[in-house]
CSV table of C-alpha atoms in Angstrom, one decimal:
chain,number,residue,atom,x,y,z
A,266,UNK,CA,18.3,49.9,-46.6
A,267,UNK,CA,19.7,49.7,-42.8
A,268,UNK,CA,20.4,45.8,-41.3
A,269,UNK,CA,18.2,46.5,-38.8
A,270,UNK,CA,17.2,42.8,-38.0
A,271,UNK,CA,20.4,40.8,-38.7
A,272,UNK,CA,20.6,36.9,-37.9
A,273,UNK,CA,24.2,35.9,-38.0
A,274,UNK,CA,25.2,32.0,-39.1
A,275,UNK,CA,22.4,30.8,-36.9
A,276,UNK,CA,22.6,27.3,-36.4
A,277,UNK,CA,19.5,25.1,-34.5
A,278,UNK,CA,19.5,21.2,-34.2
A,279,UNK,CA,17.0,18.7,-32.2
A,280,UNK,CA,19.0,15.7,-31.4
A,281,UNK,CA,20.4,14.3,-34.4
A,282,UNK,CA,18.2,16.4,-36.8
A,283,UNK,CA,19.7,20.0,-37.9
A,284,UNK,CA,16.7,22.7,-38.2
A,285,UNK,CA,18.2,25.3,-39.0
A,286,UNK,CA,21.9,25.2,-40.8
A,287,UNK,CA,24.0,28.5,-40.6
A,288,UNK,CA,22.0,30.9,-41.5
A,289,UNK,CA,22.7,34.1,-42.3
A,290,UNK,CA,19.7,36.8,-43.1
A,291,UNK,CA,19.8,40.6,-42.9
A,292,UNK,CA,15.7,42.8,-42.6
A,293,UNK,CA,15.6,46.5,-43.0
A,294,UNK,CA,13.2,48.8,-40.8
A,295,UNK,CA,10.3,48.6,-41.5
A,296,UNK,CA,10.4,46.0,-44.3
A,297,UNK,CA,7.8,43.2,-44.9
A,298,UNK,CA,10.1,39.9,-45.4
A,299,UNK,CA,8.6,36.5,-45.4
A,300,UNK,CA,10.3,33.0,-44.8
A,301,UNK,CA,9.4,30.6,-47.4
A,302,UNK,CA,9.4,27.1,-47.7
A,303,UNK,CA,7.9,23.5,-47.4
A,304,UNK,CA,7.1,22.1,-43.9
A,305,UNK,CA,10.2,20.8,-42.1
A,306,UNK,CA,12.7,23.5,-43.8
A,307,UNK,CA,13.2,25.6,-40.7
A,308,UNK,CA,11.1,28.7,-41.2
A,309,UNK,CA,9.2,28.3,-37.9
A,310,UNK,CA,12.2,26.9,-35.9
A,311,UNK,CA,13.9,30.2,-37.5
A,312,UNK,CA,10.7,32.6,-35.9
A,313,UNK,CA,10.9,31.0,-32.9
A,314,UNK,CA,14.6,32.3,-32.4
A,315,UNK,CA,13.8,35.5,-33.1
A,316,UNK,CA,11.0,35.6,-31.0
A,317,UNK,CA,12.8,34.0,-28.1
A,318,UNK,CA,10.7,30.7,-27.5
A,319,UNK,CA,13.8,28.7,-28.8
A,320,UNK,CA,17.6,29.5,-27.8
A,321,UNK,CA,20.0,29.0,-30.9
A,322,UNK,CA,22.9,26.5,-30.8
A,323,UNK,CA,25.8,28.7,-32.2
A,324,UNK,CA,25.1,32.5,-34.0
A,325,UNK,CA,23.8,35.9,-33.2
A,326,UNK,CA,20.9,37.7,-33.9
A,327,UNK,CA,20.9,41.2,-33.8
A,328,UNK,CA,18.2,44.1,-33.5
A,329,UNK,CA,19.2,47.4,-33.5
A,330,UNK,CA,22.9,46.2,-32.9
A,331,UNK,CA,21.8,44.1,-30.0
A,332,UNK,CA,22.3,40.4,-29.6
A,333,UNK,CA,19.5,39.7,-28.2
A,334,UNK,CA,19.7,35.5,-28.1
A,335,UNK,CA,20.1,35.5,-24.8
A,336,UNK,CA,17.2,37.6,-24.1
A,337,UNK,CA,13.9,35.9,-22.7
A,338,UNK,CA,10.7,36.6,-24.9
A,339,UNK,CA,9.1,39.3,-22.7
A,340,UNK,CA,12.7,41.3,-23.2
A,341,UNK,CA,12.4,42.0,-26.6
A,342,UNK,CA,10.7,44.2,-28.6
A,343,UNK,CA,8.9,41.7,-30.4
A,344,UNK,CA,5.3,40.3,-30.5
A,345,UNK,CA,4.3,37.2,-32.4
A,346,UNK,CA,1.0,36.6,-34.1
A,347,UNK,CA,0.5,32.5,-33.7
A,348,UNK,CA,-1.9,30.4,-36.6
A,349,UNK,CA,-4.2,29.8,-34.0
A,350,UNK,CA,-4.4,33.8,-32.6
A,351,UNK,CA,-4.4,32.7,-29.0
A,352,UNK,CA,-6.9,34.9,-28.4
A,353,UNK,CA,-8.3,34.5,-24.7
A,354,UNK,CA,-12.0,33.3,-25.1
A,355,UNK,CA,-13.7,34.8,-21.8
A,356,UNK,CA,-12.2,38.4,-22.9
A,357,UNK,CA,-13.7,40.6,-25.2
A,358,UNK,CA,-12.1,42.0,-28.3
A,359,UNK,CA,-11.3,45.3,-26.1
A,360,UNK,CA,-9.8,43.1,-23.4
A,361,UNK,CA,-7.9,41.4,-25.9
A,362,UNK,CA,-5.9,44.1,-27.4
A,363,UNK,CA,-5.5,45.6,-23.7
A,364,UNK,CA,-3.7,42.3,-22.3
A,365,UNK,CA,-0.8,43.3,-23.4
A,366,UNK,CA,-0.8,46.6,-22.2
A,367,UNK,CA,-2.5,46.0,-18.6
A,368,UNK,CA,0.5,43.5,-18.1
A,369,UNK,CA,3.3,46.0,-18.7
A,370,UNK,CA,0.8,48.5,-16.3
A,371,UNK,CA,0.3,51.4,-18.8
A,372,UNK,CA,-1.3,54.0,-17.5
A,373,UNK,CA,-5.3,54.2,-18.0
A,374,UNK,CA,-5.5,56.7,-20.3
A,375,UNK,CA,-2.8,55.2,-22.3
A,376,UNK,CA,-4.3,51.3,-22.8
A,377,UNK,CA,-7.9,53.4,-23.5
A,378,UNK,CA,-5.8,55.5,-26.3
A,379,UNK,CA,-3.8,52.7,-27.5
A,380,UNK,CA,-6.9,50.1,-27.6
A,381,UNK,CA,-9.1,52.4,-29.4
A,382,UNK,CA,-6.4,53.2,-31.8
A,383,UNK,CA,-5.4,49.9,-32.9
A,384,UNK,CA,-9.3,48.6,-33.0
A,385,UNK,CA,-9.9,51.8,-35.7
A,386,UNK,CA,-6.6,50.5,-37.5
A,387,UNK,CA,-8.2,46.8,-38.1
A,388,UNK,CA,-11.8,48.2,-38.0
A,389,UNK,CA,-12.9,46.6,-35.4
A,390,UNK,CA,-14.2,49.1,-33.2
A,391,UNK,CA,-17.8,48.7,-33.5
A,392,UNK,CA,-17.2,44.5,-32.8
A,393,UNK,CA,-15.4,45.9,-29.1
A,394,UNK,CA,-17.3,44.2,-26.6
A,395,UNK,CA,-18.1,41.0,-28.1
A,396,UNK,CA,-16.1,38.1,-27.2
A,397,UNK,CA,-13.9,36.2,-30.1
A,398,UNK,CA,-16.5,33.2,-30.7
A,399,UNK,CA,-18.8,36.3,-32.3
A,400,UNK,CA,-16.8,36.9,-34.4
A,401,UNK,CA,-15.3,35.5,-38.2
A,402,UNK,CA,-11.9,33.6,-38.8
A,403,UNK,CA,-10.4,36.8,-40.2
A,404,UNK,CA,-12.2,39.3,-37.3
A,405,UNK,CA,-10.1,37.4,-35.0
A,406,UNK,CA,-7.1,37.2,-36.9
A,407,UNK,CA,-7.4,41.1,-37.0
A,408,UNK,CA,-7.7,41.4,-33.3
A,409,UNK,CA,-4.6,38.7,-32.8
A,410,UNK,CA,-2.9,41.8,-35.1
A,411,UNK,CA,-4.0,44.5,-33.2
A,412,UNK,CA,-3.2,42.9,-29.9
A,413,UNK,CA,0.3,42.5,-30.9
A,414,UNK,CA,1.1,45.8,-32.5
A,415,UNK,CA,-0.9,48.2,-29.6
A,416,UNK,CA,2.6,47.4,-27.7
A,417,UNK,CA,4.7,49.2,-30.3
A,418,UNK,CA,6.9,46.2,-31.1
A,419,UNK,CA,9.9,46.6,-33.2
A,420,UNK,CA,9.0,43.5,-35.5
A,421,UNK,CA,6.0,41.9,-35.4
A,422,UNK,CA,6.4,38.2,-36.3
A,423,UNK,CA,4.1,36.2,-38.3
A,424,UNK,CA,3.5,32.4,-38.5
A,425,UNK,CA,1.1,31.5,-40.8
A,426,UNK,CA,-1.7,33.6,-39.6
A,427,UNK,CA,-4.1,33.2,-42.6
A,428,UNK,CA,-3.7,29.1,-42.5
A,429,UNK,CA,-7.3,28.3,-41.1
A,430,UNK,CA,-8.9,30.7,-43.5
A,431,UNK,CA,-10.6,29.6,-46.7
A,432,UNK,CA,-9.3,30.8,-50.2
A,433,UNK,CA,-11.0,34.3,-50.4
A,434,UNK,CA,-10.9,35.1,-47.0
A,435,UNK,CA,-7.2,34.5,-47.1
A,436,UNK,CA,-6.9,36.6,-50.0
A,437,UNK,CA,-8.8,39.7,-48.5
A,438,UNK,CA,-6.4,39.4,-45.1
A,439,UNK,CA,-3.3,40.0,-47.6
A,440,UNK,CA,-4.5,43.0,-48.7
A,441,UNK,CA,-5.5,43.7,-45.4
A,442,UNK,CA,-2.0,43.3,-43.5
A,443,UNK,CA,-0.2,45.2,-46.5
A,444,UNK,CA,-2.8,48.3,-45.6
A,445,UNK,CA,-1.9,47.6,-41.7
A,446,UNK,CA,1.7,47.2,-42.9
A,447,UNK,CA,2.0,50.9,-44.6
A,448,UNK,CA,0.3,52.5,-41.9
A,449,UNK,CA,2.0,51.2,-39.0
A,450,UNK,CA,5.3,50.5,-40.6
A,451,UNK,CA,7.2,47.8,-38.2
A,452,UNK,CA,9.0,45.4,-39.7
A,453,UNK,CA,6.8,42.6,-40.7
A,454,UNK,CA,8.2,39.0,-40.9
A,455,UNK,CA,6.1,36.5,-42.3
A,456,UNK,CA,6.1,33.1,-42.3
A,457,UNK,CA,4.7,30.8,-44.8
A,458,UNK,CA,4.8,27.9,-47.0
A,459,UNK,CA,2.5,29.3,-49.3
A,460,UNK,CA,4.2,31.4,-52.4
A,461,UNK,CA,1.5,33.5,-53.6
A,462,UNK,CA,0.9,34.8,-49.7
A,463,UNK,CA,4.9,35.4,-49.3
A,464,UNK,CA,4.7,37.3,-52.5
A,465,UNK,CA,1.9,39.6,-52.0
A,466,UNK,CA,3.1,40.5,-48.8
A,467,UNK,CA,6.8,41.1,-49.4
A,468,UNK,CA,9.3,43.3,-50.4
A,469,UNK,CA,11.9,40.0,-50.4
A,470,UNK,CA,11.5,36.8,-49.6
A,471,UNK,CA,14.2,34.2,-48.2
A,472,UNK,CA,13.6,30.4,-50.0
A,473,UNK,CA,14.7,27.8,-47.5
A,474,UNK,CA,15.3,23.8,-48.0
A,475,UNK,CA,16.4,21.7,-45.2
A,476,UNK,CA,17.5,24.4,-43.0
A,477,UNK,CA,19.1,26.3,-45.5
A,478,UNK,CA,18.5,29.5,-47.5
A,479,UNK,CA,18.2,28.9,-51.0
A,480,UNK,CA,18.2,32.3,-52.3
A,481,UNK,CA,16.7,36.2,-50.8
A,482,UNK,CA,15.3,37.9,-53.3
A,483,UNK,CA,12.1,40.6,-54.5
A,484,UNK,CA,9.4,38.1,-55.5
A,485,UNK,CA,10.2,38.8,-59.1
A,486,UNK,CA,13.9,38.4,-59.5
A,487,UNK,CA,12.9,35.1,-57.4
A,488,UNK,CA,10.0,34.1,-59.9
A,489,UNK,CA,11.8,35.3,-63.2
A,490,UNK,CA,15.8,34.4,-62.2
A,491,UNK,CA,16.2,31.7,-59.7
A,492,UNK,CA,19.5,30.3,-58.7
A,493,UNK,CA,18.4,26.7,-58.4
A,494,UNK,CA,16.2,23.9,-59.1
A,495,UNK,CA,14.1,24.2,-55.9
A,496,UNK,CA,13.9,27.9,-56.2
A,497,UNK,CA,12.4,27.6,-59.6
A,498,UNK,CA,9.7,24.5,-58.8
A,499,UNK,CA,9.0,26.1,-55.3
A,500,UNK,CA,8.2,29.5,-56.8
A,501,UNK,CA,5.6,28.8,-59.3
A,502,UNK,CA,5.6,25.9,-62.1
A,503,UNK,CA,8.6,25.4,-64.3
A,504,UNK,CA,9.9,23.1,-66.6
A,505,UNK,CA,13.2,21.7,-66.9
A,506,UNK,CA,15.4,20.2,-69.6
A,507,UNK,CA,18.9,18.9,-68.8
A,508,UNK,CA,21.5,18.6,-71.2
A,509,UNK,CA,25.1,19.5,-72.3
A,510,UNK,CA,26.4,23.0,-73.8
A,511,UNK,CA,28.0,21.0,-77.1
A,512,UNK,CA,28.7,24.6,-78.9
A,513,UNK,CA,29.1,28.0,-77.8
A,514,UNK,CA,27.8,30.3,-80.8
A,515,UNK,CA,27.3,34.3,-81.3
A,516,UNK,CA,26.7,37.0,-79.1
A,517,UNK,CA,26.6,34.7,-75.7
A,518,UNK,CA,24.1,32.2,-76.7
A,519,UNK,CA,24.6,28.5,-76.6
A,520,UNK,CA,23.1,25.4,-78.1
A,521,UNK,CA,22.3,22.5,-75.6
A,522,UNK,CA,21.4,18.8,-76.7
A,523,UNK,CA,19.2,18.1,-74.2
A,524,UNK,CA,18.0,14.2,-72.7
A,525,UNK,CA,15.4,12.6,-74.0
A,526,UNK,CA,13.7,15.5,-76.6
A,527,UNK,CA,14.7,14.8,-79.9
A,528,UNK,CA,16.1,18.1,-80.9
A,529,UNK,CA,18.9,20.7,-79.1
A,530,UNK,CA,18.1,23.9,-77.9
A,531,UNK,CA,19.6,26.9,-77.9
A,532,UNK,CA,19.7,29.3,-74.9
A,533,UNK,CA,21.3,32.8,-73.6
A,534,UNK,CA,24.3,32.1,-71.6
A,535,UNK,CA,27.7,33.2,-72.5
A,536,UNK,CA,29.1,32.3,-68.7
A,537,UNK,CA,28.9,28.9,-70.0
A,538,UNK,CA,31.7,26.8,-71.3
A,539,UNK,CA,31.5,23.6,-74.1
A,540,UNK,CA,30.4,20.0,-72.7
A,541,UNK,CA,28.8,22.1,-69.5
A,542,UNK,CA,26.3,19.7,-67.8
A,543,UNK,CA,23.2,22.8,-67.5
A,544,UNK,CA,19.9,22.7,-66.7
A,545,UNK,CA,17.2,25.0,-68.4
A,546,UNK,CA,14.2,26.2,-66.7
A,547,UNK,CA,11.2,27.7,-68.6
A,548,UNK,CA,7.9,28.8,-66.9
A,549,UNK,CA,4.3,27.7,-68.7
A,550,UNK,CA,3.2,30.6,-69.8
A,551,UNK,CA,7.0,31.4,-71.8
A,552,UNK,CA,5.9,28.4,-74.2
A,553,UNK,CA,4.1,29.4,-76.8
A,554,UNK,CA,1.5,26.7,-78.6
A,555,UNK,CA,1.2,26.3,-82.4
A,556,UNK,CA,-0.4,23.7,-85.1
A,557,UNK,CA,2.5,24.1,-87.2
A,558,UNK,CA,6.3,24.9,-87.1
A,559,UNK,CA,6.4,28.2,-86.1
A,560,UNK,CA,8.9,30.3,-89.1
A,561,UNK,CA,12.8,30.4,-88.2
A,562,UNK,CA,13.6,33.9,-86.2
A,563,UNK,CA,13.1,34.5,-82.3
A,564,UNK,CA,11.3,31.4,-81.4
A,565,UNK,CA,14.4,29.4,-82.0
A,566,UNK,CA,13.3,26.5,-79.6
A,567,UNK,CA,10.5,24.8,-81.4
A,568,UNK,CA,10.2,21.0,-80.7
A,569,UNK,CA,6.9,19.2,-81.4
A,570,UNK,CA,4.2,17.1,-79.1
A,571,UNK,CA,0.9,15.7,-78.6
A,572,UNK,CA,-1.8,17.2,-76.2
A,573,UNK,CA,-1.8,14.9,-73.0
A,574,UNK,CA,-4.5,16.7,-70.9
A,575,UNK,CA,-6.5,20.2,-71.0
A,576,UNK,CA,-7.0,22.4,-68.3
A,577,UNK,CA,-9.6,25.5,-68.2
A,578,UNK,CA,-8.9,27.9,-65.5
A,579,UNK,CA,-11.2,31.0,-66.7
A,580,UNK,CA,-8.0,33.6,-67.2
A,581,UNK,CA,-5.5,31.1,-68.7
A,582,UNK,CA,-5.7,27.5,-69.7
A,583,UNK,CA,-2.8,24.7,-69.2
A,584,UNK,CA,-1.8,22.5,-71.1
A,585,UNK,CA,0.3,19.5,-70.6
A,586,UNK,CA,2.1,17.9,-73.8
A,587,UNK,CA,4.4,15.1,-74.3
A,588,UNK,CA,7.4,15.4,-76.6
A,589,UNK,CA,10.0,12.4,-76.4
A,590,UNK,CA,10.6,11.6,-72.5
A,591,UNK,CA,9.0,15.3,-71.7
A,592,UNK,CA,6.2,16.1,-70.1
A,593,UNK,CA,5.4,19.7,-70.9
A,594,UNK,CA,3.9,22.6,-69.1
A,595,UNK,CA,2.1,25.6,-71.3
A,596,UNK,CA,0.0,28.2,-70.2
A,597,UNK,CA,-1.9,30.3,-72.4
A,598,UNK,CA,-3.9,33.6,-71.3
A,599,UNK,CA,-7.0,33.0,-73.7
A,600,UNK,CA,-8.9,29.4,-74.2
A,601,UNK,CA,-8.2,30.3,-78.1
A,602,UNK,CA,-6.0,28.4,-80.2
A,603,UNK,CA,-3.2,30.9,-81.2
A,604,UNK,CA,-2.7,29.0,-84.3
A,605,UNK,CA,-5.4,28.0,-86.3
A,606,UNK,CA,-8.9,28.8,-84.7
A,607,UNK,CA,-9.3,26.0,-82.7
A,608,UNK,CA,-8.5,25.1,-79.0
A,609,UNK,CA,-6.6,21.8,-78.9
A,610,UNK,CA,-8.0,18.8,-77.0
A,611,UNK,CA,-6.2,15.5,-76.0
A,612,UNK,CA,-4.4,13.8,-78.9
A,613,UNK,CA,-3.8,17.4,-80.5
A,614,UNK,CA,-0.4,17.4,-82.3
A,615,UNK,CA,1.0,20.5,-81.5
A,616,UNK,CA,4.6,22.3,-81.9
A,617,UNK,CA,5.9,24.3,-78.4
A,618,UNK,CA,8.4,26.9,-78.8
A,619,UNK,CA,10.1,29.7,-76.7
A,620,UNK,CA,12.9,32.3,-77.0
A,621,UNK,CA,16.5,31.4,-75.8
A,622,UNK,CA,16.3,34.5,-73.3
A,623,UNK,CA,13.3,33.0,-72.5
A,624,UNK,CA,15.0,30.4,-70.5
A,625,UNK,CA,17.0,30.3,-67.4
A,626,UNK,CA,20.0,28.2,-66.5
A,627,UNK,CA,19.5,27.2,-62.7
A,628,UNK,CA,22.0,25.2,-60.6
A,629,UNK,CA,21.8,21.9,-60.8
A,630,UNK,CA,22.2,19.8,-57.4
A,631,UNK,CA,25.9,18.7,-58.3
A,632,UNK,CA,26.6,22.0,-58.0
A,633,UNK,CA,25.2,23.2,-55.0
């Protein structure tokens, strides 16, 4: 894949507070990328460069081997599709998506092509003529779309478009913009703080923390190997047990006592070396539930607790169970007990267990 968008140790600050901390980021043509992270990390501030509404303090970012940081907005071939949509309320739909195009003074037959095109793309087309108010919270968000790709940009940015819209309206636009996406394919760069969007719209995804990037990644690699703590807890739910690697044994597995559980544990990494501070992250549904201790063989890590509270989400119920100074996450795929016939309530004494590659040693914040 080409570096087609490329922003080069791109550093941002607001008075004495640092947005946006030397950042470096690479996007290929025609990828779908999002930015990902809490409020206050420096996705937006990030967008905002690229888009030309803020001027960086110290980098480069380059499109198509251009720096263009000391373009203005309207000099770049980027549009920007804001959370609100911006639309203009005394235009219609039609009028909308032609702004853009009237403005640069396109030929006629040109802004009647490229309207009617790009109102067929978000099927809109019968909705032309009436004005935004008529229409739903994801109608408009389509014509905020349309009116931003009918100029041809070379990236289209993003920020937070489907924040306003409730649960299952939000979840219909994501399918939506990855149809838009793989027809029109310009580079898409999305913006959110919400993980599920970020990783059903993207091919990567780049974590950040207090202006920093944690770690670019597919949305699996970032979901099944991340590099650190926030990665881990930021991408889904994860547990965590800290200890020390007090003996390396066969074929690159190591056995960890671990702070506050009772019993060690024994996980697969050879990289590291005796008396190792580590910590071990293991995701809910990697945690398997039993009645009784479960036989000796894969499920190595077996450690027992009591059921502190239930929770039935139709697919898969949680579970959270204490063990020692542990509070523990499991996630099971049918409301059946898998061992014994019944489903465990609160006060249930239960034994957890997982499989040493099961786990993952993340980076703890000492080591950052």
């Amino acid at each position: 894949m080409d570096d087609f968008l490329v922003i080069d140790r791109i550093t941002k600050s607001f008075g004495t507070q640092r947005a946006v901390d030397d950042v470096t980021l690479t996007v290929g043509q025609g990828e779908a990328f999002s930015l990902l992270g809490p409020s206050g990390c420096g996705k937006t501030t990030l967008l905002r460069m690229i888009a030309g509404f803020e001027s960086p303090d110290r980098g480069r970012i380059l499109l198509g081997g251009q720096d263009i940081a000391a373009l203005p907005p309207e000099q770049r071939p980027v549009n920007t599709v804001f959370q609100n949509y911006a639309l203009f309320p005394h235009l219609s739909v039609w009028e909308n998506v032609a702004f853009g195009l009237r403005m640069s003074r396109r030929p006629k037959e040109e802004i009647r092509s490229g309207v009617d095109r790009m109102l067929e793309l978000v099927r809109l087309k019968e909705h032309a003529r009436k004005r935004p108010a008529q229409l739903s919270g994801g109608q408009r968000q389509r014509v905020a779309i349309a009116r931003a790709l009918v100029n041809r940009p070379q990236v289209l940015l993003l920020d937070e478009p489907l924040a306003a819209l409730d649960l299952k309206l939000r979840q219909h636009m994501l399918m939506e913009l990855n149809t838009i996406h793989e027809q029109v394919g310009t580079t898409f760069i999305y913006v959110t703080h919400d993980q599920g969007e970020a990783m059903s719209l993207s091919s990567r995804i780049a974590v950040m923390n207090a202006g920093r990037v944690e770690q670019v990644d597919s949305p699996e690699n970032l979901y099944e190997t991340p590099r650190s703590s926030f990665v881990a807890s930021f991408i889904g739910d994860a547990n965590f047990f800290n200890g020390v690697a007090v003996e390396l044994q066969h074929e690159g597995y190591v056995r960890v006592m671990v702070e506050g559980l009772g019993s060690p544990l024994v996980q697969s990494n050879g990289a590291v070396s005796s008396n190792r501070a580590m910590r071990i992250m293991v995701r809910p549904e990697k945690i398997s539930l039993t009645l009784s201790r479960p036989q000796s063989g894969e499920r190595v890590n077996a450690f027992p607790g009591v059921v502190e509270d239930v929770a039935y989400f139709g697919s898969h119920t949680r579970y959270r169970v204490r063990s020692g100074e542990h509070s523990v996450l499991a996630q099971m795929q049918r409301s059946r007990f898998s061992g014994g016939g019944i489903d465990p309530v609160r006060g249930t004494e239960v034994w957890m267990s997982f499989h040493p590659d099961e786990g993952r040693v993340v980076r703890l914040e000492a080591d950052a």
